[in-house]
Amino acid sequence: MRTDALDRISEELKKSAPTIPLEVSERFDRTLEELTEGKRTFGRRKRWRPVAASVATAFVLVFFLLPNVSADVSYAMQELPVIGDIIRITSVYKKQTEDAYHFEDIQAPELEGSGQMQEPVESINKDVDALVSRVMTEYENGIADMPDAHTGLMIDYEILTNNEHWFTMKLMIYHAAGSSVVEYHFYHIDKDTGQLVTLSDLFAPDFDYVSVFSEEVKEQMHQRMAENENQYYWIYGEEEYGWGLDRIDPDQSFYFDADGNLVLVFGKYEVAPGYMGTPEFTISREIFNEKMVLP
């Protein structure tokens, strides 16, 4: 690893300090110190094991933790060798404007991948570009129609997972114009196959995950409402006008949490009043683990 690149990453980490877990920052600083010391004495056999451990630690930090910290850290990492073999953020389209009636804060990423990652990454970039263009056009048309109305647009993203087997990115769109509209878009890549993945790709054909997950979500809805009077969900057959959740979409939005559980995400107003935001329901891995074909 080039020391100038490591120094640059260290500087970007300091700038991003408020969003970085303390233990990650401290571990990275210790690793840099050990790597520097190890470089000076690398030829001595007694230094080999500490240096090897430091390199392993640096590998984990650089390839699996730091890309998720910030775009600036990701940019700094591009100077490191072999980083091109891993999905990375190459640029972020940024736009910030504000006046007495309107505000706009946009951060839209562009990804890059090599080898079998290239095709799915290009598909994600095209979809993100189309979404951002559509939303920005709608926002600008709204301003033209009602220049004195208070409106706002925010677009942001988060890398939820980026390890050796799996990649998940979440794109968040908030459009405020009287009431607010929230859109979440999730993108998943199985790195072992180089394929974009939706919920329907995860399970064996003989597993009726739609029915199983639908009943689990409705059970959680009932439990939440019983425990908190401020929680309210629409369940089909229990609403006067016949709306509400009956069955989840076969390709319902989802992501995996840190424990490997499946988290199903619903849009605003999809299964609950607007004040409930975008509800999420965790499906324990024990429910579906034996029927998974990915990841």
mmCIF file of C-alpha atoms in Angstrom:
data_model
loop_
_atom_site.group_PDB
_atom_site.id
_atom_site.type_symbol
_atom_site.label_atom_id
_atom_site.label_comp_id
_atom_site.label_asym_id
_atom_site.label_seq_id
_atom_site.Cartn_x
_atom_site.Cartn_y
_atom_site.Cartn_z
ATOM 1 C CA MET A 1 0.000 0.000 0.000
ATOM 2 C CA ARG A 2 1.302 3.455 -0.803
ATOM 3 C CA THR A 3 1.810 5.571 2.319
ATOM 4 C CA ASP A 4 0.519 8.709 0.564
ATOM 5 C CA ALA A 5 -2.785 6.988 -0.178
ATOM 6 C CA LEU A 6 -3.050 5.756 3.414
ATOM 7 C CA ASP A 7 -2.320 9.265 4.671
ATOM 8 C CA ARG A 8 -5.059 10.674 2.456
ATOM 9 C CA ILE A 9 -7.563 8.098 3.675
ATOM 10 C CA SER A 10 -6.616 8.959 7.255
ATOM 11 C CA GLU A 11 -7.263 12.649 6.585
ATOM 12 C CA GLU A 12 -10.654 11.941 5.015
ATOM 13 C CA LEU A 13 -11.550 9.764 7.989
ATOM 14 C CA LYS A 14 -10.806 12.678 10.308
ATOM 15 C CA LYS A 15 -13.122 14.921 8.266
ATOM 16 C CA SER A 16 -15.837 12.264 8.484
ATOM 17 C CA ALA A 17 -15.277 11.680 12.200
ATOM 18 C CA PRO A 18 -18.861 12.466 13.358
ATOM 19 C CA THR A 19 -20.232 9.589 11.247
ATOM 20 C CA ILE A 20 -17.517 7.012 11.938
ATOM 21 C CA PRO A 21 -17.768 4.559 14.837
ATOM 22 C CA LEU A 22 -15.031 5.420 17.342
ATOM 23 C CA GLU A 23 -13.635 1.892 17.415
ATOM 24 C CA VAL A 24 -13.176 1.922 13.621
ATOM 25 C CA SER A 25 -11.281 5.212 13.667
ATOM 26 C CA GLU A 26 -9.028 4.132 16.542
ATOM 27 C CA ARG A 27 -8.346 0.738 14.974
ATOM 28 C CA PHE A 28 -7.387 2.366 11.696
ATOM 29 C CA ASP A 29 -4.974 4.760 13.456
ATOM 30 C CA ARG A 30 -3.310 1.869 15.284
ATOM 31 C CA THR A 31 -3.042 -0.095 12.062
ATOM 32 C CA LEU A 32 -1.374 2.818 10.283
ATOM 33 C CA GLU A 33 1.191 3.096 13.066
ATOM 34 C CA GLU A 34 1.933 -0.626 12.959
ATOM 35 C CA LEU A 35 2.206 -0.640 9.183
ATOM 36 C CA THR A 36 4.625 2.287 9.261
ATOM 37 C CA GLU A 37 6.774 0.650 11.936
ATOM 38 C CA GLY A 38 6.584 -2.685 10.177
ATOM 39 C CA LYS A 39 7.764 -1.164 6.897
ATOM 40 C CA ARG A 40 10.953 0.028 8.548
ATOM 41 C CA THR A 41 11.745 -3.403 10.023
ATOM 42 C CA PHE A 42 10.066 -5.699 7.556
ATOM 43 C CA GLY A 43 13.269 -7.587 6.861
ATOM 44 C CA ARG A 44 13.563 -8.781 10.422
ATOM 45 C CA ARG A 45 11.858 -12.099 11.109
ATOM 46 C CA LYS A 46 10.669 -11.012 14.566
ATOM 47 C CA ARG A 47 8.472 -8.301 13.006
ATOM 48 C CA TRP A 48 6.678 -10.571 10.534
ATOM 49 C CA ARG A 49 3.724 -11.703 12.637
ATOM 50 C CA PRO A 50 2.718 -8.241 13.920
ATOM 51 C CA VAL A 51 3.014 -6.818 10.433
ATOM 52 C CA ALA A 52 0.969 -9.665 8.946
ATOM 53 C CA ALA A 53 -1.737 -9.077 11.522
ATOM 54 C CA SER A 54 -1.707 -5.364 10.732
ATOM 55 C CA VAL A 55 -2.024 -6.030 7.020
ATOM 56 C CA ALA A 56 -4.983 -8.325 7.668
ATOM 57 C CA THR A 57 -6.618 -5.660 9.813
ATOM 58 C CA ALA A 58 -5.981 -3.038 7.153
ATOM 59 C CA PHE A 59 -7.490 -5.312 4.534
ATOM 60 C CA VAL A 60 -10.720 -5.651 6.504
ATOM 61 C CA LEU A 61 -10.890 -1.914 7.169
ATOM 62 C CA VAL A 62 -10.097 -0.862 3.645
ATOM 63 C CA PHE A 63 -12.185 -3.333 1.716
ATOM 64 C CA PHE A 64 -15.206 -3.926 3.921
ATOM 65 C CA LEU A 65 -15.670 -1.012 6.347
ATOM 66 C CA LEU A 66 -14.256 2.206 4.966
ATOM 67 C CA PRO A 67 -16.097 2.258 1.594
ATOM 68 C CA ASN A 68 -19.313 2.731 3.548
ATOM 69 C CA VAL A 69 -18.120 5.735 5.561
ATOM 70 C CA SER A 70 -18.343 8.535 3.007
ATOM 71 C CA ALA A 71 -17.874 9.362 -0.650
ATOM 72 C CA ASP A 72 -14.687 11.329 0.133
ATOM 73 C CA VAL A 73 -13.125 8.323 1.852
ATOM 74 C CA SER A 74 -14.130 6.225 -1.144
ATOM 75 C CA TYR A 75 -12.407 8.691 -3.482
ATOM 76 C CA ALA A 76 -9.224 8.555 -1.412
ATOM 77 C CA MET A 77 -9.278 4.766 -1.513
ATOM 78 C CA GLN A 78 -9.155 4.766 -5.307
ATOM 79 C CA GLU A 79 -5.407 5.400 -5.103
ATOM 80 C CA LEU A 80 -4.863 2.044 -3.429
ATOM 81 C CA PRO A 81 -3.886 -0.923 -5.620
ATOM 82 C CA VAL A 82 -6.467 -3.685 -6.430
ATOM 83 C CA ILE A 83 -9.335 -1.515 -5.183
ATOM 84 C CA GLY A 84 -10.782 -1.592 -8.705
ATOM 85 C CA ASP A 85 -11.817 -5.228 -8.164
ATOM 86 C CA ILE A 86 -14.420 -4.094 -5.648
ATOM 87 C CA ILE A 87 -17.600 -2.113 -6.230
ATOM 88 C CA ARG A 88 -16.858 1.507 -5.391
ATOM 89 C CA ILE A 89 -18.290 4.983 -5.620
ATOM 90 C CA THR A 90 -16.463 6.913 -8.317
ATOM 91 C CA SER A 91 -18.389 10.191 -8.108
ATOM 92 C CA VAL A 92 -21.358 11.828 -6.442
ATOM 93 C CA TYR A 93 -23.579 14.310 -8.257
ATOM 94 C CA LYS A 94 -24.200 17.094 -5.754
ATOM 95 C CA LYS A 95 -26.585 20.023 -5.946
ATOM 96 C CA GLN A 96 -27.622 22.347 -3.129
ATOM 97 C CA THR A 97 -29.895 25.356 -3.582
ATOM 98 C CA GLU A 98 -32.136 27.262 -1.197
ATOM 99 C CA ASP A 99 -34.284 30.379 -1.215
ATOM 100 C CA ALA A 100 -37.242 31.694 0.766
ATOM 101 C CA TYR A 101 -39.607 29.076 -0.663
ATOM 102 C CA HIS A 102 -37.548 26.165 -1.932
ATOM 103 C CA PHE A 103 -34.653 23.966 -0.917
ATOM 104 C CA GLU A 104 -32.840 21.282 -2.881
ATOM 105 C CA ASP A 105 -30.187 18.932 -1.516
ATOM 106 C CA ILE A 106 -29.151 16.182 -3.912
ATOM 107 C CA GLN A 107 -26.415 13.581 -3.594
ATOM 108 C CA ALA A 108 -26.649 10.870 -6.228
ATOM 109 C CA PRO A 109 -23.847 8.297 -6.511
ATOM 110 C CA GLU A 110 -22.239 6.725 -9.538
ATOM 111 C CA LEU A 111 -20.757 3.285 -9.014
ATOM 112 C CA GLU A 112 -18.003 1.394 -10.761
ATOM 113 C CA GLY A 113 -17.350 -2.326 -10.850
ATOM 114 C CA SER A 114 -14.919 -4.541 -12.708
ATOM 115 C CA GLY A 115 -15.218 -8.036 -14.123
ATOM 116 C CA GLN A 116 -18.622 -9.578 -13.556
ATOM 117 C CA MET A 117 -19.574 -6.601 -11.383
ATOM 118 C CA GLN A 118 -19.523 -4.237 -14.365
ATOM 119 C CA GLU A 119 -22.878 -5.158 -15.919
ATOM 120 C CA PRO A 120 -25.043 -5.027 -12.753
ATOM 121 C CA VAL A 121 -23.351 -1.805 -11.646
ATOM 122 C CA GLU A 122 -24.101 -0.186 -15.009
ATOM 123 C CA SER A 123 -27.760 -1.217 -14.619
ATOM 124 C CA ILE A 124 -27.885 0.399 -11.189
ATOM 125 C CA ASN A 125 -26.325 3.608 -12.507
ATOM 126 C CA LYS A 126 -28.871 3.814 -15.329
ATOM 127 C CA ASP A 127 -31.774 3.309 -12.943
ATOM 128 C CA VAL A 128 -30.437 5.885 -10.481
ATOM 129 C CA ASP A 129 -29.911 8.395 -13.297
ATOM 130 C CA ALA A 130 -33.465 7.880 -14.542
ATOM 131 C CA LEU A 131 -34.957 8.217 -11.056
ATOM 132 C CA VAL A 132 -32.995 11.352 -10.227
ATOM 133 C CA SER A 133 -33.811 12.968 -13.582
ATOM 134 C CA ARG A 134 -37.516 12.168 -13.195
ATOM 135 C CA VAL A 135 -37.745 13.527 -9.656
ATOM 136 C CA MET A 136 -35.747 16.677 -10.424
ATOM 137 C CA THR A 137 -37.936 17.399 -13.472
ATOM 138 C CA GLU A 138 -41.105 16.972 -11.392
ATOM 139 C CA TYR A 139 -39.684 19.269 -8.727
ATOM 140 C CA GLU A 140 -38.677 21.973 -11.205
ATOM 141 C CA ASN A 141 -42.057 21.781 -12.980
ATOM 142 C CA GLY A 142 -43.764 22.200 -9.632
ATOM 143 C CA ILE A 143 -41.774 25.350 -8.918
ATOM 144 C CA ALA A 144 -42.649 26.734 -12.355
ATOM 145 C CA ASP A 145 -46.357 26.101 -11.755
ATOM 146 C CA MET A 146 -46.397 27.439 -8.187
ATOM 147 C CA PRO A 147 -43.310 29.594 -7.614
ATOM 148 C CA ASP A 148 -44.494 30.836 -4.207
ATOM 149 C CA ALA A 149 -45.291 27.403 -2.777
ATOM 150 C CA HIS A 150 -42.956 25.974 -0.169
ATOM 151 C CA THR A 151 -41.312 22.892 -1.651
ATOM 152 C CA GLY A 152 -38.218 20.841 -1.088
ATOM 153 C CA LEU A 153 -36.333 17.940 -2.601
ATOM 154 C CA MET A 154 -33.718 15.739 -0.969
ATOM 155 C CA ILE A 155 -31.950 12.777 -2.560
ATOM 156 C CA ASP A 156 -29.381 10.754 -0.665
ATOM 157 C CA TYR A 157 -27.960 7.248 -0.570
ATOM 158 C CA GLU A 158 -26.491 4.736 1.834
ATOM 159 C CA ILE A 159 -24.320 1.675 1.250
ATOM 160 C CA LEU A 160 -25.890 -0.885 3.571
ATOM 161 C CA THR A 161 -23.657 -3.832 2.672
ATOM 162 C CA ASN A 162 -20.456 -4.128 0.679
ATOM 163 C CA ASN A 163 -18.597 -7.293 1.581
ATOM 164 C CA GLU A 164 -16.979 -10.064 -0.437
ATOM 165 C CA HIS A 165 -20.303 -11.760 -1.266
ATOM 166 C CA TRP A 166 -23.022 -9.115 -1.244
ATOM 167 C CA PHE A 167 -23.705 -5.471 -2.106
ATOM 168 C CA THR A 168 -26.753 -3.421 -1.122
ATOM 169 C CA MET A 169 -27.340 0.275 -1.759
ATOM 170 C CA LYS A 170 -30.332 2.285 -0.594
ATOM 171 C CA LEU A 171 -31.423 5.368 -2.536
ATOM 172 C CA MET A 172 -33.647 7.782 -0.586
ATOM 173 C CA ILE A 173 -35.879 10.425 -2.170
ATOM 174 C CA TYR A 174 -37.846 12.974 -0.111
ATOM 175 C CA HIS A 175 -40.152 15.385 -1.943
ATOM 176 C CA ALA A 176 -41.982 17.970 0.172
ATOM 177 C CA ALA A 177 -44.830 19.908 -1.434
ATOM 178 C CA GLY A 178 -47.702 20.390 0.984
ATOM 179 C CA SER A 179 -47.424 16.779 2.134
ATOM 180 C CA SER A 180 -44.242 14.762 1.825
ATOM 181 C CA VAL A 181 -43.514 11.897 -0.530
ATOM 182 C CA VAL A 182 -40.856 9.360 0.412
ATOM 183 C CA GLU A 183 -39.312 6.821 -1.947
ATOM 184 C CA TYR A 184 -36.797 4.150 -1.006
ATOM 185 C CA HIS A 185 -35.093 2.126 -3.720
ATOM 186 C CA PHE A 186 -32.865 -0.828 -2.872
ATOM 187 C CA TYR A 187 -30.237 -2.341 -5.168
ATOM 188 C CA HIS A 188 -28.673 -5.727 -4.475
ATOM 189 C CA ILE A 189 -25.828 -7.555 -6.204
ATOM 190 C CA ASP A 190 -24.818 -11.143 -5.490
ATOM 191 C CA LYS A 191 -21.072 -10.818 -5.974
ATOM 192 C CA ASP A 192 -20.596 -14.576 -6.315
ATOM 193 C CA THR A 193 -22.692 -14.614 -9.499
ATOM 194 C CA GLY A 194 -22.510 -10.969 -10.588
ATOM 195 C CA GLN A 195 -26.310 -10.778 -10.737
ATOM 196 C CA LEU A 196 -28.765 -8.112 -9.647
ATOM 197 C CA VAL A 197 -31.089 -9.662 -7.092
ATOM 198 C CA THR A 198 -34.729 -9.109 -6.119
ATOM 199 C CA LEU A 199 -36.661 -10.793 -3.310
ATOM 200 C CA SER A 200 -38.029 -13.487 -5.634
ATOM 201 C CA ASP A 201 -34.468 -14.613 -6.478
ATOM 202 C CA LEU A 202 -33.602 -15.542 -2.912
ATOM 203 C CA PHE A 203 -35.668 -18.674 -2.353
ATOM 204 C CA ALA A 204 -36.266 -22.145 -3.707
ATOM 205 C CA PRO A 205 -39.315 -22.486 -6.022
ATOM 206 C CA ASP A 206 -41.157 -24.752 -3.545
ATOM 207 C CA PHE A 207 -41.119 -22.095 -0.812
ATOM 208 C CA ASP A 208 -44.243 -19.915 -0.738
ATOM 209 C CA TYR A 209 -42.384 -17.002 0.809
ATOM 210 C CA VAL A 210 -45.122 -14.516 -0.165
ATOM 211 C CA SER A 211 -47.696 -16.258 2.025
ATOM 212 C CA VAL A 212 -45.278 -16.981 4.863
ATOM 213 C CA PHE A 213 -43.919 -13.442 5.031
ATOM 214 C CA SER A 214 -47.353 -11.855 4.605
ATOM 215 C CA GLU A 215 -48.694 -13.694 7.649
ATOM 216 C CA GLU A 216 -45.573 -12.852 9.643
ATOM 217 C CA VAL A 217 -45.874 -9.147 8.813
ATOM 218 C CA LYS A 218 -49.565 -9.060 9.732
ATOM 219 C CA GLU A 219 -48.803 -10.790 13.031
ATOM 220 C CA GLN A 220 -46.152 -8.163 13.795
ATOM 221 C CA MET A 221 -48.616 -5.405 12.885
ATOM 222 C CA HIS A 222 -51.154 -6.769 15.376
ATOM 223 C CA GLN A 223 -48.486 -7.083 18.050
ATOM 224 C CA ARG A 224 -47.228 -3.529 17.570
ATOM 225 C CA MET A 225 -50.741 -2.083 17.678
ATOM 226 C CA ALA A 226 -51.510 -4.043 20.853
ATOM 227 C CA GLU A 227 -48.360 -2.730 22.552
ATOM 228 C CA ASN A 228 -48.588 0.899 21.401
ATOM 229 C CA GLU A 229 -51.808 2.798 20.775
ATOM 230 C CA ASN A 230 -49.943 5.200 18.478
ATOM 231 C CA GLN A 231 -49.024 2.381 16.095
ATOM 232 C CA TYR A 232 -51.601 1.767 13.372
ATOM 233 C CA TYR A 233 -51.524 -0.383 10.255
ATOM 234 C CA TRP A 234 -53.978 -1.208 7.493
ATOM 235 C CA ILE A 235 -54.711 -4.926 7.223
ATOM 236 C CA TYR A 236 -56.964 -6.217 4.469
ATOM 237 C CA GLY A 237 -60.260 -7.531 5.793
ATOM 238 C CA GLU A 238 -59.996 -5.463 8.958
ATOM 239 C CA GLU A 239 -60.577 -2.062 7.357
ATOM 240 C CA GLU A 240 -64.038 -0.697 6.668
ATOM 241 C CA TYR A 241 -63.296 0.023 3.006
ATOM 242 C CA GLY A 242 -61.404 -3.182 2.280
ATOM 243 C CA TRP A 243 -57.915 -1.800 1.788
ATOM 244 C CA GLY A 244 -54.725 -2.747 3.593
ATOM 245 C CA LEU A 245 -52.089 -5.442 3.422
ATOM 246 C CA ASP A 246 -53.254 -8.790 2.125
ATOM 247 C CA ARG A 247 -50.084 -10.173 0.580
ATOM 248 C CA ILE A 248 -46.669 -8.629 0.166
ATOM 249 C CA ASP A 249 -45.389 -7.910 -3.318
ATOM 250 C CA PRO A 250 -43.322 -10.862 -4.666
ATOM 251 C CA ASP A 251 -40.505 -8.361 -5.127
ATOM 252 C CA GLN A 252 -41.114 -6.325 -1.981
ATOM 253 C CA SER A 253 -38.286 -3.941 -1.073
ATOM 254 C CA PHE A 254 -35.877 -5.534 1.376
ATOM 255 C CA TYR A 255 -32.413 -5.616 2.875
ATOM 256 C CA PHE A 256 -30.501 -7.917 5.236
ATOM 257 C CA ASP A 257 -29.656 -6.677 8.720
ATOM 258 C CA ALA A 258 -26.357 -7.334 10.493
ATOM 259 C CA ASP A 259 -27.630 -10.682 11.814
ATOM 260 C CA GLY A 260 -28.731 -11.971 8.425
ATOM 261 C CA ASN A 261 -32.418 -11.411 9.063
ATOM 262 C CA LEU A 262 -34.584 -10.141 6.220
ATOM 263 C CA VAL A 263 -36.069 -6.671 6.629
ATOM 264 C CA LEU A 264 -39.120 -5.919 4.460
ATOM 265 C CA VAL A 265 -39.683 -2.240 3.689
ATOM 266 C CA PHE A 266 -43.022 -0.648 2.792
ATOM 267 C CA GLY A 267 -43.552 2.748 1.221
ATOM 268 C CA LYS A 268 -45.265 5.642 2.930
ATOM 269 C CA TYR A 269 -49.078 5.183 2.844
ATOM 270 C CA GLU A 270 -48.646 1.614 1.548
ATOM 271 C CA VAL A 271 -49.748 -0.187 4.717
ATOM 272 C CA ALA A 272 -50.205 2.622 7.247
ATOM 273 C CA PRO A 273 -51.123 6.303 7.621
ATOM 274 C CA GLY A 274 -48.541 8.864 6.597
ATOM 275 C CA TYR A 275 -47.397 9.594 10.164
ATOM 276 C CA MET A 276 -46.095 6.010 10.360
ATOM 277 C CA GLY A 277 -43.478 6.812 7.715
ATOM 278 C CA THR A 278 -42.029 3.842 5.834
ATOM 279 C CA PRO A 279 -42.687 0.774 8.022
ATOM 280 C CA GLU A 280 -40.150 -2.028 8.254
ATOM 281 C CA PHE A 281 -40.685 -5.589 9.481
ATOM 282 C CA THR A 282 -37.915 -8.013 10.352
ATOM 283 C CA ILE A 283 -38.311 -11.635 9.248
ATOM 284 C CA SER A 284 -36.113 -13.907 11.339
ATOM 285 C CA ARG A 285 -33.605 -15.908 9.313
ATOM 286 C CA GLU A 286 -34.831 -19.046 11.061
ATOM 287 C CA ILE A 287 -38.095 -18.757 9.108
ATOM 288 C CA PHE A 288 -36.497 -18.926 5.656
ATOM 289 C CA ASN A 289 -32.894 -20.068 6.096
ATOM 290 C CA GLU A 290 -33.367 -23.626 4.807
ATOM 291 C CA LYS A 291 -35.182 -22.376 1.684
ATOM 292 C CA MET A 292 -32.614 -19.802 0.610
ATOM 293 C CA VAL A 293 -30.679 -20.248 -2.592
ATOM 294 C CA LEU A 294 -28.980 -16.840 -2.252
ATOM 295 C CA PRO A 295 -26.753 -15.495 -0.840
#
